């Protein structure tokens, strides 16, 4: 029995040694094949990245020639980039012996769990699609978002987020889902905007003269759209002044420059006409006499 046990142990030892020797004999060949796969995968990756860039460039040029909205171009480009890189990943994984069908089946079975984990991202994606379909704003518009009071010029509408550039050169990144499900104001949606300026004149001033002076300011300013209503009116008889209103329409692109210029010219015109702009004052009565 003892001899039989020694013989079995010796046989097992010979098998183990044979397996180890066989492994080391096959190792160079396996390493060669693995190295070749790594090299081929690297080549496929480099070529694939270039192909993705070419396809994206062709699609963007085609959309631009078709006069597609800039936001639509950016959104489609983001979606196309994501999809093509997924295809590239599956192609490289297949080169390492993984079955493409198995990869797709794995992704499909994990779809529910992934969907629950990225509900916010899916909502942003759907929000981006709604923005492009309903077009509440486009690239280049100045918008004010009411939820968090963010505002700025839309510089890009991407797969999940929209970027705004503020007047002081900051970039605000907003989720598409938030923009699609909240109220906002598109300041530049129309070609023209109405401007209202209020100015007070003294009760001693001639209202008719003041209105004529201010009307001439509107007539002289080239930014005022003469085909649309532009006039001066008495807005309020306030405690310390007669408040006049100036109403006109300006091009949206020239709105702020026109507003600042008209406000300044109103002051100059009233000064030249000798019409004072009063400031708040208080009459103090002492012993039946006012001072």
PDB file of C-alpha atoms in Angstrom, residues 72-170:
ATOM      1  CA  UNK A  72     -29.345  71.058 -34.060  1.00  0.00           C
ATOM      2  CA  UNK A  73     -25.863  70.651 -35.549  1.00  0.00           C
ATOM      3  CA  UNK A  74     -24.230  70.607 -32.117  1.00  0.00           C
ATOM      4  CA  UNK A  75     -26.758  68.166 -30.677  1.00  0.00           C
ATOM      5  CA  UNK A  76     -26.522  65.727 -33.605  1.00  0.00           C
ATOM      6  CA  UNK A  77     -22.733  65.967 -33.495  1.00  0.00           C
ATOM      7  CA  UNK A  78     -22.687  65.070 -29.786  1.00  0.00           C
ATOM      8  CA  UNK A  79     -25.050  62.135 -30.309  1.00  0.00           C
ATOM      9  CA  UNK A  80     -23.106  60.906 -33.345  1.00  0.00           C
ATOM     10  CA  UNK A  81     -19.807  61.121 -31.466  1.00  0.00           C
ATOM     11  CA  UNK A  82     -21.186  59.061 -28.571  1.00  0.00           C
ATOM     12  CA  UNK A  83     -22.702  56.413 -30.870  1.00  0.00           C
ATOM     13  CA  UNK A  84     -19.611  56.027 -33.048  1.00  0.00           C
ATOM     14  CA  UNK A  85     -17.311  55.610 -30.062  1.00  0.00           C
ATOM     15  CA  UNK A  86     -19.617  52.882 -28.696  1.00  0.00           C
ATOM     16  CA  UNK A  87     -19.321  51.066 -32.045  1.00  0.00           C
ATOM     17  CA  UNK A  88     -15.550  51.516 -31.941  1.00  0.00           C
ATOM     18  CA  UNK A  89     -15.403  50.069 -28.415  1.00  0.00           C
ATOM     19  CA  UNK A  90     -17.421  47.009 -29.465  1.00  0.00           C
ATOM     20  CA  UNK A  91     -15.141  46.530 -32.489  1.00  0.00           C
ATOM     21  CA  UNK A  92     -11.992  46.617 -30.340  1.00  0.00           C
ATOM     22  CA  UNK A  93     -13.551  44.290 -27.759  1.00  0.00           C
ATOM     23  CA  UNK A  94     -14.397  41.846 -30.554  1.00  0.00           C
ATOM     24  CA  UNK A  95     -10.724  41.816 -31.508  1.00  0.00           C
ATOM     25  CA  UNK A  96      -9.917  40.326 -28.095  1.00  0.00           C
ATOM     26  CA  UNK A  97     -12.271  37.415 -28.696  1.00  0.00           C
ATOM     27  CA  UNK A  98     -15.425  38.890 -27.204  1.00  0.00           C
ATOM     28  CA  UNK A  99     -18.560  38.188 -29.216  1.00  0.00           C
ATOM     29  CA  UNK A 100     -20.323  41.362 -30.364  1.00  0.00           C
ATOM     30  CA  UNK A 101     -23.709  39.705 -29.828  1.00  0.00           C
ATOM     31  CA  UNK A 102     -22.724  38.850 -26.258  1.00  0.00           C
ATOM     32  CA  UNK A 103     -21.636  42.432 -25.654  1.00  0.00           C
ATOM     33  CA  UNK A 104     -24.941  43.789 -26.980  1.00  0.00           C
ATOM     34  CA  UNK A 105     -26.876  41.230 -24.912  1.00  0.00           C
ATOM     35  CA  UNK A 106     -24.943  42.267 -21.818  1.00  0.00           C
ATOM     36  CA  UNK A 107     -25.643  45.924 -22.500  1.00  0.00           C
ATOM     37  CA  UNK A 108     -29.304  45.140 -23.083  1.00  0.00           C
ATOM     38  CA  UNK A 109     -29.666  43.183 -19.850  1.00  0.00           C
ATOM     39  CA  UNK A 110     -27.946  45.973 -17.958  1.00  0.00           C
ATOM     40  CA  UNK A 111     -30.109  48.604 -19.656  1.00  0.00           C
ATOM     41  CA  UNK A 112     -32.719  48.736 -16.898  1.00  0.00           C
ATOM     42  CA  UNK A 113     -30.138  49.140 -14.153  1.00  0.00           C
ATOM     43  CA  UNK A 114     -28.245  51.741 -16.183  1.00  0.00           C
ATOM     44  CA  UNK A 115     -31.493  53.582 -16.923  1.00  0.00           C
ATOM     45  CA  UNK A 116     -32.345  53.794 -13.224  1.00  0.00           C
ATOM     46  CA  UNK A 117     -28.833  54.971 -12.410  1.00  0.00           C
ATOM     47  CA  UNK A 118     -28.807  57.721 -15.025  1.00  0.00           C
ATOM     48  CA  UNK A 119     -32.389  58.954 -14.886  1.00  0.00           C
ATOM     49  CA  UNK A 120     -31.159  62.531 -14.718  1.00  0.00           C
ATOM     50  CA  UNK A 121     -28.982  62.122 -17.803  1.00  0.00           C
ATOM     51  CA  UNK A 122     -31.831  60.525 -19.748  1.00  0.00           C
ATOM     52  CA  UNK A 123     -34.114  63.397 -18.733  1.00  0.00           C
ATOM     53  CA  UNK A 124     -31.468  65.844 -19.968  1.00  0.00           C
ATOM     54  CA  UNK A 125     -31.173  63.963 -23.259  1.00  0.00           C
ATOM     55  CA  UNK A 126     -34.947  64.029 -23.785  1.00  0.00           C
ATOM     56  CA  UNK A 127     -34.935  67.692 -22.758  1.00  0.00           C
ATOM     57  CA  UNK A 128     -32.347  68.423 -25.435  1.00  0.00           C
ATOM     58  CA  UNK A 129     -34.500  66.695 -28.053  1.00  0.00           C
ATOM     59  CA  UNK A 130     -37.531  68.752 -26.962  1.00  0.00           C
ATOM     60  CA  UNK A 131     -35.526  71.975 -27.129  1.00  0.00           C
ATOM     61  CA  UNK A 132     -34.465  71.199 -30.687  1.00  0.00           C
ATOM     62  CA  UNK A 133     -38.007  70.223 -31.740  1.00  0.00           C
ATOM     63  CA  UNK A 134     -39.950  73.011 -30.018  1.00  0.00           C
ATOM     64  CA  UNK A 135     -37.194  75.648 -30.391  1.00  0.00           C
ATOM     65  CA  UNK A 136     -37.899  77.869 -27.364  1.00  0.00           C
ATOM     66  CA  UNK A 137     -34.426  79.260 -28.060  1.00  0.00           C
ATOM     67  CA  UNK A 138     -31.483  78.692 -30.389  1.00  0.00           C
ATOM     68  CA  UNK A 139     -27.745  79.292 -30.379  1.00  0.00           C
ATOM     69  CA  UNK A 140     -27.108  83.039 -30.229  1.00  0.00           C
ATOM     70  CA  UNK A 141     -30.278  83.906 -28.276  1.00  0.00           C
ATOM     71  CA  UNK A 142     -30.096  85.688 -24.919  1.00  0.00           C
ATOM     72  CA  UNK A 143     -32.294  83.853 -22.404  1.00  0.00           C
ATOM     73  CA  UNK A 144     -33.259  84.247 -18.750  1.00  0.00           C
ATOM     74  CA  UNK A 145     -33.967  81.009 -16.891  1.00  0.00           C
ATOM     75  CA  UNK A 146     -36.532  81.526 -14.115  1.00  0.00           C
ATOM     76  CA  UNK A 147     -35.741  78.589 -11.794  1.00  0.00           C
ATOM     77  CA  UNK A 148     -32.296  79.734 -10.649  1.00  0.00           C
ATOM     78  CA  UNK A 149     -32.280  83.174 -12.301  1.00  0.00           C
ATOM     79  CA  UNK A 150     -29.459  82.293 -14.697  1.00  0.00           C
ATOM     80  CA  UNK A 151     -29.141  84.292 -17.887  1.00  0.00           C
ATOM     81  CA  UNK A 152     -26.785  84.664 -20.819  1.00  0.00           C
ATOM     82  CA  UNK A 153     -26.249  84.092 -24.527  1.00  0.00           C
ATOM     83  CA  UNK A 154     -26.686  80.492 -25.700  1.00  0.00           C
ATOM     84  CA  UNK A 155     -23.351  79.316 -27.114  1.00  0.00           C
ATOM     85  CA  UNK A 156     -24.096  75.580 -27.492  1.00  0.00           C
ATOM     86  CA  UNK A 157     -26.880  73.010 -27.105  1.00  0.00           C
ATOM     87  CA  UNK A 158     -25.208  69.666 -26.461  1.00  0.00           C
ATOM     88  CA  UNK A 159     -26.370  66.118 -25.726  1.00  0.00           C
ATOM     89  CA  UNK A 160     -27.147  66.700 -22.048  1.00  0.00           C
ATOM     90  CA  UNK A 161     -26.358  70.340 -21.295  1.00  0.00           C
ATOM     91  CA  UNK A 162     -26.782  73.851 -22.695  1.00  0.00           C
ATOM     92  CA  UNK A 163     -24.040  76.440 -22.202  1.00  0.00           C
ATOM     93  CA  UNK A 164     -24.663  80.143 -21.669  1.00  0.00           C
ATOM     94  CA  UNK A 165     -22.103  82.943 -21.877  1.00  0.00           C
ATOM     95  CA  UNK A 166     -22.789  85.799 -19.450  1.00  0.00           C
ATOM     96  CA  UNK A 167     -22.074  89.465 -20.259  1.00  0.00           C
ATOM     97  CA  UNK A 168     -19.080  89.371 -17.878  1.00  0.00           C
ATOM     98  CA  UNK A 169     -17.567  86.432 -19.805  1.00  0.00           C
ATOM     99  CA  UNK A 170     -18.559  83.519 -17.557  1.00  0.00           C
TER     100      UNK A 170
END
